[in-house]
Amino acid sequence: MTRRGFFLFAALGIAWGIPYLFIKIAVSELEPAMVVLGRSGLAAVLLLPLALFRHEVLAVVRRWKPMLAYTLVEIVLPWYFLSSAEQHLPSSTAGLLLAAVPLAGVGIAFIMGRPERLSGSNWLGIAVGMLGVAALVGLDVAGSDLGAVAEMAVVVVGYALGPAILARWMPDLPGIGVVAISLAAAAVIYVPVVFATSAWPTAWPSTEVVVSIVVLAVVCSALAFILMVALIGEIGPVKATAITYVNPAVAIAAGVLVLGERITVWTVVGFVLVLAGSYLVTRHRREPDPAPGPEGVSAASTDLAEPPEPASDRQADG
């Protein structure tokens, strides 16, 4: 890896590892719907001009049906449930549970008619990863927080389904355009939701909360995606997927150092097992069975001459 590649990798690892910390701070005063509206709206304001300058908006809007589906499963629902879950779960636990997205991706591929040809190590990874999640949920999360764990399950499935939608119906669309439009659409959807649920704050939030929303929008969303584009261009999409294994470690460190969250032995056990399982699931996987349409195209590696698809951020992000 070049020096520039290392810098981009480190920067992206931080940008996608800290959202859980700032979501935790934001939901201390704001309703989840307001957090999503603030984050998506500001990020859209930052990325839409760039997408317009690159003439990427019209092509995305023309494919509005899969674009809307992607927006719902990748932003509208996951961001809400993630913010809601963090009202009850430590930020470090939320970040670690999202490392199970590759495990859910195997199931999504099967449901969508593209069953993976799994090797022995892939099957071992599924078992190890599920064991890690079980350790976290059964031994590290209090019983009263199981509702929040269910919300995190929605987030995991959404983050696994989003890239599948991109790969099947929109593999040729420019990445920045996709992200900008999806963020703008999410903000538009949440405007009536915020007012209908009285989620609009009755008083101006504290400085810490305002800063958290700004960081979530500017650093963890808009800047992170631009960093991802640069990183894939520098080291390629395959090596860039290693960022998945850095994000949870950053989330745990941020939660402990800033919020004073505790680390139990089961946190460590779950961390090791989930990441080991995710690694084995994605290691040397054979190509899935071909299906009609532009199948087999990685969302992270589509058309590197243009910005890559945004889906590979997701462990992203929170």
Short mmCIF file of C-alpha atoms in Angstrom, two decimals:
data_model
loop_
_atom_site.label_atom_id
_atom_site.label_comp_id
_atom_site.label_asym_id
_atom_site.label_seq_id
_atom_site.Cartn_x
_atom_site.Cartn_y
_atom_site.Cartn_z
CA MET A 1 0.00 0.00 0.00
CA THR A 2 1.30 3.46 -0.89
CA ARG A 3 1.64 6.23 1.68
CA ARG A 4 -1.40 7.95 0.17
CA GLY A 5 -3.33 4.69 0.25
CA PHE A 6 -2.45 4.19 3.92
CA PHE A 7 -3.58 7.73 4.76
CA LEU A 8 -6.88 7.25 2.92
CA PHE A 9 -7.43 3.87 4.58
CA ALA A 10 -6.79 5.28 8.06
CA ALA A 11 -8.98 8.31 7.44
CA LEU A 12 -11.86 6.20 6.14
CA GLY A 13 -11.53 3.74 9.02
CA ILE A 14 -11.97 6.62 11.44
CA ALA A 15 -14.79 8.26 9.46
CA TRP A 16 -16.78 5.01 9.41
CA GLY A 17 -15.83 3.98 12.94
CA ILE A 18 -16.98 7.10 14.81
CA PRO A 19 -20.65 7.45 13.67
CA TYR A 20 -21.84 5.26 16.52
CA LEU A 21 -20.23 7.56 19.07
CA PHE A 22 -21.82 10.68 17.60
CA ILE A 23 -25.22 9.00 17.14
CA LYS A 24 -25.11 8.09 20.83
CA ILE A 25 -24.47 11.73 21.73
CA ALA A 26 -27.14 13.03 19.34
CA VAL A 27 -29.95 10.78 20.58
CA SER A 28 -29.35 11.94 24.14
CA GLU A 29 -31.35 15.07 23.21
CA LEU A 30 -32.89 14.46 19.78
CA GLU A 31 -35.42 11.94 18.55
CA PRO A 32 -34.06 9.35 16.07
CA ALA A 33 -36.11 10.81 13.21
CA MET A 34 -34.59 14.24 13.80
CA VAL A 35 -31.09 12.77 13.84
CA VAL A 36 -31.69 11.12 10.47
CA LEU A 37 -33.19 14.29 9.00
CA GLY A 38 -30.30 16.46 10.17
CA ARG A 39 -27.65 14.05 8.99
CA SER A 40 -29.14 13.19 5.60
CA GLY A 41 -30.23 16.75 4.83
CA LEU A 42 -26.87 18.37 5.51
CA ALA A 43 -24.96 15.61 3.71
CA ALA A 44 -27.24 15.98 0.68
CA VAL A 45 -26.63 19.74 0.60
CA LEU A 46 -22.91 19.02 0.45
CA LEU A 47 -22.98 16.25 -2.17
CA LEU A 48 -25.74 17.39 -4.53
CA PRO A 49 -23.72 20.29 -6.01
CA LEU A 50 -20.86 17.89 -6.74
CA ALA A 51 -23.23 15.39 -8.36
CA LEU A 52 -24.79 18.17 -10.45
CA PHE A 53 -21.36 19.42 -11.51
CA ARG A 54 -20.45 15.90 -12.63
CA HIS A 55 -23.80 15.53 -14.50
CA GLU A 56 -24.72 12.45 -12.45
CA VAL A 57 -28.16 13.40 -11.16
CA LEU A 58 -30.37 12.83 -14.20
CA ALA A 59 -29.18 9.27 -14.82
CA VAL A 60 -29.99 8.34 -11.22
CA VAL A 61 -33.40 10.03 -11.19
CA ARG A 62 -34.40 8.16 -14.37
CA ARG A 63 -34.00 4.90 -12.46
CA TRP A 64 -36.14 6.14 -9.59
CA LYS A 65 -37.82 2.86 -8.61
CA PRO A 66 -34.69 0.89 -7.63
CA MET A 67 -33.23 4.16 -6.34
CA LEU A 68 -36.16 4.57 -3.97
CA ALA A 69 -35.89 0.94 -2.85
CA TYR A 70 -32.18 1.41 -2.19
CA THR A 71 -32.82 4.60 -0.23
CA LEU A 72 -35.41 2.90 1.96
CA VAL A 73 -33.29 -0.14 2.87
CA GLU A 74 -29.92 1.61 3.05
CA ILE A 75 -30.75 4.94 4.73
CA VAL A 76 -34.39 5.59 5.67
CA LEU A 77 -34.93 2.47 7.80
CA PRO A 78 -31.40 1.57 8.98
CA TRP A 79 -30.46 5.08 10.11
CA TYR A 80 -33.66 5.39 12.12
CA PHE A 81 -33.38 1.99 13.78
CA LEU A 82 -29.67 2.48 14.45
CA SER A 83 -30.37 5.80 16.17
CA SER A 84 -33.26 4.25 18.10
CA ALA A 85 -31.18 1.24 19.18
CA GLU A 86 -28.40 3.47 20.46
CA GLN A 87 -30.82 4.99 22.94
CA HIS A 88 -30.44 1.67 24.79
CA LEU A 89 -27.23 0.02 23.55
CA PRO A 90 -23.62 1.19 24.01
CA SER A 91 -22.24 2.72 20.83
CA SER A 92 -19.43 0.15 20.81
CA THR A 93 -21.91 -2.75 20.84
CA ALA A 94 -23.89 -1.21 17.98
CA GLY A 95 -20.75 -0.80 15.89
CA LEU A 96 -19.66 -4.36 16.60
CA LEU A 97 -23.04 -5.89 15.74
CA LEU A 98 -22.89 -4.22 12.32
CA ALA A 99 -19.75 -6.21 11.56
CA ALA A 100 -22.19 -9.08 10.95
CA VAL A 101 -23.39 -7.49 7.68
CA PRO A 102 -21.31 -9.90 5.51
CA LEU A 103 -23.06 -12.81 7.24
CA ALA A 104 -26.46 -11.36 6.35
CA GLY A 105 -25.23 -10.80 2.80
CA VAL A 106 -25.01 -14.56 2.26
CA GLY A 107 -28.67 -14.97 3.19
CA ILE A 108 -29.72 -12.00 1.03
CA ALA A 109 -27.95 -13.54 -1.97
CA PHE A 110 -29.83 -16.81 -1.43
CA ILE A 111 -33.22 -15.08 -1.14
CA MET A 112 -32.58 -13.03 -4.28
CA GLY A 113 -31.86 -16.16 -6.29
CA ARG A 114 -28.08 -15.82 -6.36
CA PRO A 115 -26.98 -18.48 -3.87
CA GLU A 116 -23.29 -18.31 -3.10
CA ARG A 117 -21.08 -21.31 -3.75
CA LEU A 118 -19.58 -21.47 -0.29
CA SER A 119 -16.33 -23.18 0.53
CA GLY A 120 -15.64 -24.94 3.80
CA SER A 121 -13.99 -21.83 5.24
CA ASN A 122 -17.02 -19.75 4.26
CA TRP A 123 -19.36 -22.09 6.14
CA LEU A 124 -16.98 -22.00 9.10
CA GLY A 125 -17.12 -18.22 8.96
CA ILE A 126 -20.93 -18.25 9.14
CA ALA A 127 -20.82 -20.50 12.20
CA VAL A 128 -18.08 -18.48 13.92
CA GLY A 129 -19.79 -15.18 13.17
CA MET A 130 -23.15 -16.38 14.50
CA LEU A 131 -21.38 -17.63 17.62
CA GLY A 132 -19.87 -14.19 18.07
CA VAL A 133 -23.25 -12.48 17.73
CA ALA A 134 -24.72 -14.97 20.20
CA ALA A 135 -21.93 -14.16 22.67
CA LEU A 136 -22.67 -10.46 22.36
CA VAL A 137 -26.45 -10.71 22.55
CA GLY A 138 -26.73 -13.49 25.10
CA LEU A 139 -23.86 -12.64 27.42
CA ASP A 140 -22.93 -8.98 26.87
CA VAL A 141 -26.34 -7.32 26.30
CA ALA A 142 -28.85 -7.04 29.13
CA GLY A 143 -32.21 -8.74 28.60
CA SER A 144 -33.97 -5.38 28.72
CA ASP A 145 -32.08 -4.34 25.60
CA LEU A 146 -33.24 -7.18 23.35
CA GLY A 147 -35.64 -4.81 21.60
CA ALA A 148 -32.66 -2.68 20.62
CA VAL A 149 -30.89 -5.80 19.37
CA ALA A 150 -33.92 -6.51 17.16
CA GLU A 151 -33.62 -2.98 15.78
CA MET A 152 -29.96 -3.64 15.02
CA ALA A 153 -31.03 -6.77 13.13
CA VAL A 154 -33.11 -4.52 10.85
CA VAL A 155 -30.05 -2.35 10.29
CA VAL A 156 -27.85 -5.35 9.45
CA VAL A 157 -30.36 -6.71 6.94
CA GLY A 158 -30.81 -3.28 5.36
CA TYR A 159 -27.10 -2.72 4.97
CA ALA A 160 -26.77 -6.17 3.36
CA LEU A 161 -29.76 -5.65 1.05
CA GLY A 162 -28.72 -2.21 -0.22
CA PRO A 163 -25.61 -3.39 -2.10
CA ALA A 164 -27.62 -6.28 -3.58
CA ILE A 165 -30.13 -3.81 -5.04
CA LEU A 166 -27.31 -1.73 -6.48
CA ALA A 167 -25.58 -4.72 -8.00
CA ARG A 168 -28.73 -6.07 -9.64
CA TRP A 169 -30.55 -2.95 -10.85
CA MET A 170 -28.07 -0.05 -10.80
CA PRO A 171 -24.50 -1.29 -11.27
CA ASP A 172 -23.81 1.24 -14.01
CA LEU A 173 -24.90 4.37 -12.14
CA PRO A 174 -22.28 6.85 -10.86
CA GLY A 175 -21.64 6.51 -7.16
CA ILE A 176 -21.68 10.14 -6.05
CA GLY A 177 -24.95 10.68 -7.88
CA VAL A 178 -26.49 7.64 -6.20
CA VAL A 179 -25.46 8.75 -2.73
CA ALA A 180 -26.44 12.40 -3.24
CA ILE A 181 -29.90 11.54 -4.54
CA SER A 182 -30.52 8.87 -1.90
CA LEU A 183 -29.53 11.27 0.89
CA ALA A 184 -31.76 14.00 -0.53
CA ALA A 185 -34.67 11.57 -0.89
CA ALA A 186 -34.20 10.38 2.70
CA ALA A 187 -34.28 13.97 3.95
CA VAL A 188 -37.47 14.68 2.00
CA ILE A 189 -39.10 11.55 3.43
CA TYR A 190 -38.17 12.50 7.00
CA VAL A 191 -39.47 16.09 6.89
CA PRO A 192 -43.14 15.05 7.30
CA VAL A 193 -42.14 12.21 9.64
CA VAL A 194 -40.42 14.64 12.00
CA PHE A 195 -43.40 16.97 12.16
CA ALA A 196 -46.00 14.19 12.30
CA THR A 197 -44.27 12.55 15.26
CA SER A 198 -43.40 15.82 17.04
CA ALA A 199 -39.73 14.93 16.77
CA TRP A 200 -38.74 18.53 16.04
CA PRO A 201 -36.85 19.80 19.14
CA THR A 202 -38.67 22.32 21.31
CA ALA A 203 -35.37 23.94 22.30
CA TRP A 204 -32.05 24.42 20.54
CA PRO A 205 -29.84 21.38 21.25
CA SER A 206 -26.60 21.61 23.17
CA THR A 207 -23.34 22.35 21.40
CA GLU A 208 -22.26 18.70 21.73
CA VAL A 209 -25.38 17.50 19.93
CA VAL A 210 -25.14 20.10 17.16
CA VAL A 211 -21.49 19.18 16.60
CA SER A 212 -22.47 15.50 16.50
CA ILE A 213 -25.02 16.08 13.73
CA VAL A 214 -22.50 18.13 11.74
CA VAL A 215 -19.81 15.44 12.11
CA LEU A 216 -22.26 12.70 11.13
CA ALA A 217 -23.24 14.60 7.98
CA VAL A 218 -19.92 16.12 6.93
CA VAL A 219 -17.35 13.56 8.05
CA CYS A 220 -19.21 10.25 8.39
CA SER A 221 -21.38 10.68 5.27
CA ALA A 222 -20.24 13.21 2.65
CA LEU A 223 -16.47 13.16 3.28
CA ALA A 224 -16.40 9.42 3.98
CA PHE A 225 -17.87 8.62 0.60
CA ILE A 226 -15.37 10.86 -1.19
CA LEU A 227 -12.59 9.13 0.76
CA MET A 228 -13.96 5.75 -0.29
CA VAL A 229 -13.88 6.78 -3.95
CA ALA A 230 -10.26 7.90 -3.59
CA LEU A 231 -9.26 4.79 -1.63
CA ILE A 232 -10.70 2.36 -4.20
CA GLY A 233 -8.98 4.32 -6.95
CA GLU A 234 -5.69 4.06 -5.03
CA ILE A 235 -5.63 0.43 -3.79
CA GLY A 236 -8.51 -1.26 -5.62
CA PRO A 237 -11.90 -2.55 -4.41
CA VAL A 238 -10.66 -5.87 -3.01
CA LYS A 239 -8.11 -4.41 -0.63
CA ALA A 240 -10.51 -1.62 0.29
CA THR A 241 -12.96 -4.13 1.77
CA ALA A 242 -10.49 -4.63 4.63
CA ILE A 243 -11.88 -1.39 6.05
CA THR A 244 -14.78 -3.52 7.32
CA TYR A 245 -12.52 -4.99 9.99
CA VAL A 246 -11.21 -1.62 11.19
CA ASN A 247 -14.52 0.15 11.79
CA PRO A 248 -15.70 -1.95 14.79
CA ALA A 249 -12.33 -1.53 16.52
CA VAL A 250 -12.59 2.25 16.10
CA ALA A 251 -16.19 2.16 17.37
CA ILE A 252 -15.16 0.26 20.51
CA ALA A 253 -12.18 2.54 21.18
CA ALA A 254 -14.27 5.69 20.69
CA GLY A 255 -17.01 4.43 23.01
CA VAL A 256 -14.55 3.55 25.74
CA LEU A 257 -12.34 6.65 25.51
CA VAL A 258 -15.03 9.30 25.01
CA LEU A 259 -18.16 7.88 26.64
CA GLY A 260 -16.54 5.65 29.24
CA GLU A 261 -18.35 2.55 27.98
CA ARG A 262 -17.28 -0.68 29.58
CA ILE A 263 -15.54 -3.56 27.84
CA THR A 264 -16.35 -7.01 29.16
CA VAL A 265 -14.67 -10.26 28.34
CA TRP A 266 -17.68 -11.09 26.16
CA THR A 267 -17.21 -7.86 24.24
CA VAL A 268 -13.71 -9.01 23.36
CA VAL A 269 -14.84 -12.57 22.58
CA GLY A 270 -17.70 -11.32 20.43
CA PHE A 271 -15.40 -8.85 18.66
CA VAL A 272 -12.90 -11.55 17.73
CA LEU A 273 -15.54 -14.09 16.65
CA VAL A 274 -17.67 -11.70 14.59
CA LEU A 275 -14.70 -10.25 12.73
CA ALA A 276 -13.15 -13.69 12.20
CA GLY A 277 -16.48 -14.96 10.87
CA SER A 278 -16.91 -11.98 8.54
CA TYR A 279 -13.40 -12.49 7.23
CA LEU A 280 -13.92 -16.19 6.56
CA VAL A 281 -17.30 -15.58 4.91
CA THR A 282 -15.79 -13.17 2.39
CA ARG A 283 -12.51 -15.08 1.89
CA HIS A 284 -11.96 -16.74 -1.50
CA ARG A 285 -15.66 -17.00 -2.18
CA ARG A 286 -16.46 -18.45 -5.58
CA GLU A 287 -18.64 -16.52 -8.01
CA PRO A 288 -22.41 -16.89 -7.50
CA ASP A 289 -24.61 -18.60 -10.03
CA PRO A 290 -25.28 -16.29 -12.99
CA ALA A 291 -28.73 -14.72 -13.23
CA PRO A 292 -30.45 -12.38 -15.69
CA GLY A 293 -29.22 -8.82 -15.60
CA PRO A 294 -25.86 -7.32 -14.68
CA GLU A 295 -25.11 -9.86 -11.97
CA GLY A 296 -21.80 -10.57 -10.39
CA VAL A 297 -20.71 -6.94 -10.40
CA SER A 298 -19.42 -5.77 -7.05
CA ALA A 299 -20.93 -2.54 -5.86
CA ALA A 300 -17.47 -1.48 -4.82
CA SER A 301 -15.77 -2.26 -8.10
CA THR A 302 -18.29 -1.07 -10.67
CA ASP A 303 -16.81 1.22 -13.31
CA LEU A 304 -13.71 2.49 -11.57
CA ALA A 305 -13.30 5.11 -14.24
CA GLU A 306 -16.35 6.68 -12.64
CA PRO A 307 -17.01 6.92 -8.89
CA PRO A 308 -17.67 3.44 -7.45
CA GLU A 309 -20.97 2.47 -5.99
CA PRO A 310 -21.62 3.62 -2.43
CA ALA A 311 -22.73 0.31 -1.07
CA SER A 312 -19.34 -0.79 0.18
CA ASP A 313 -19.44 1.90 2.83
CA ARG A 314 -22.02 0.33 4.85
CA GLN A 315 -20.69 -1.40 7.63
CA ALA A 316 -20.66 1.48 7.25
CA ASP A 317 -22.06 3.78 8.67
CA GLY A 318 -23.83 4.30 10.67
#
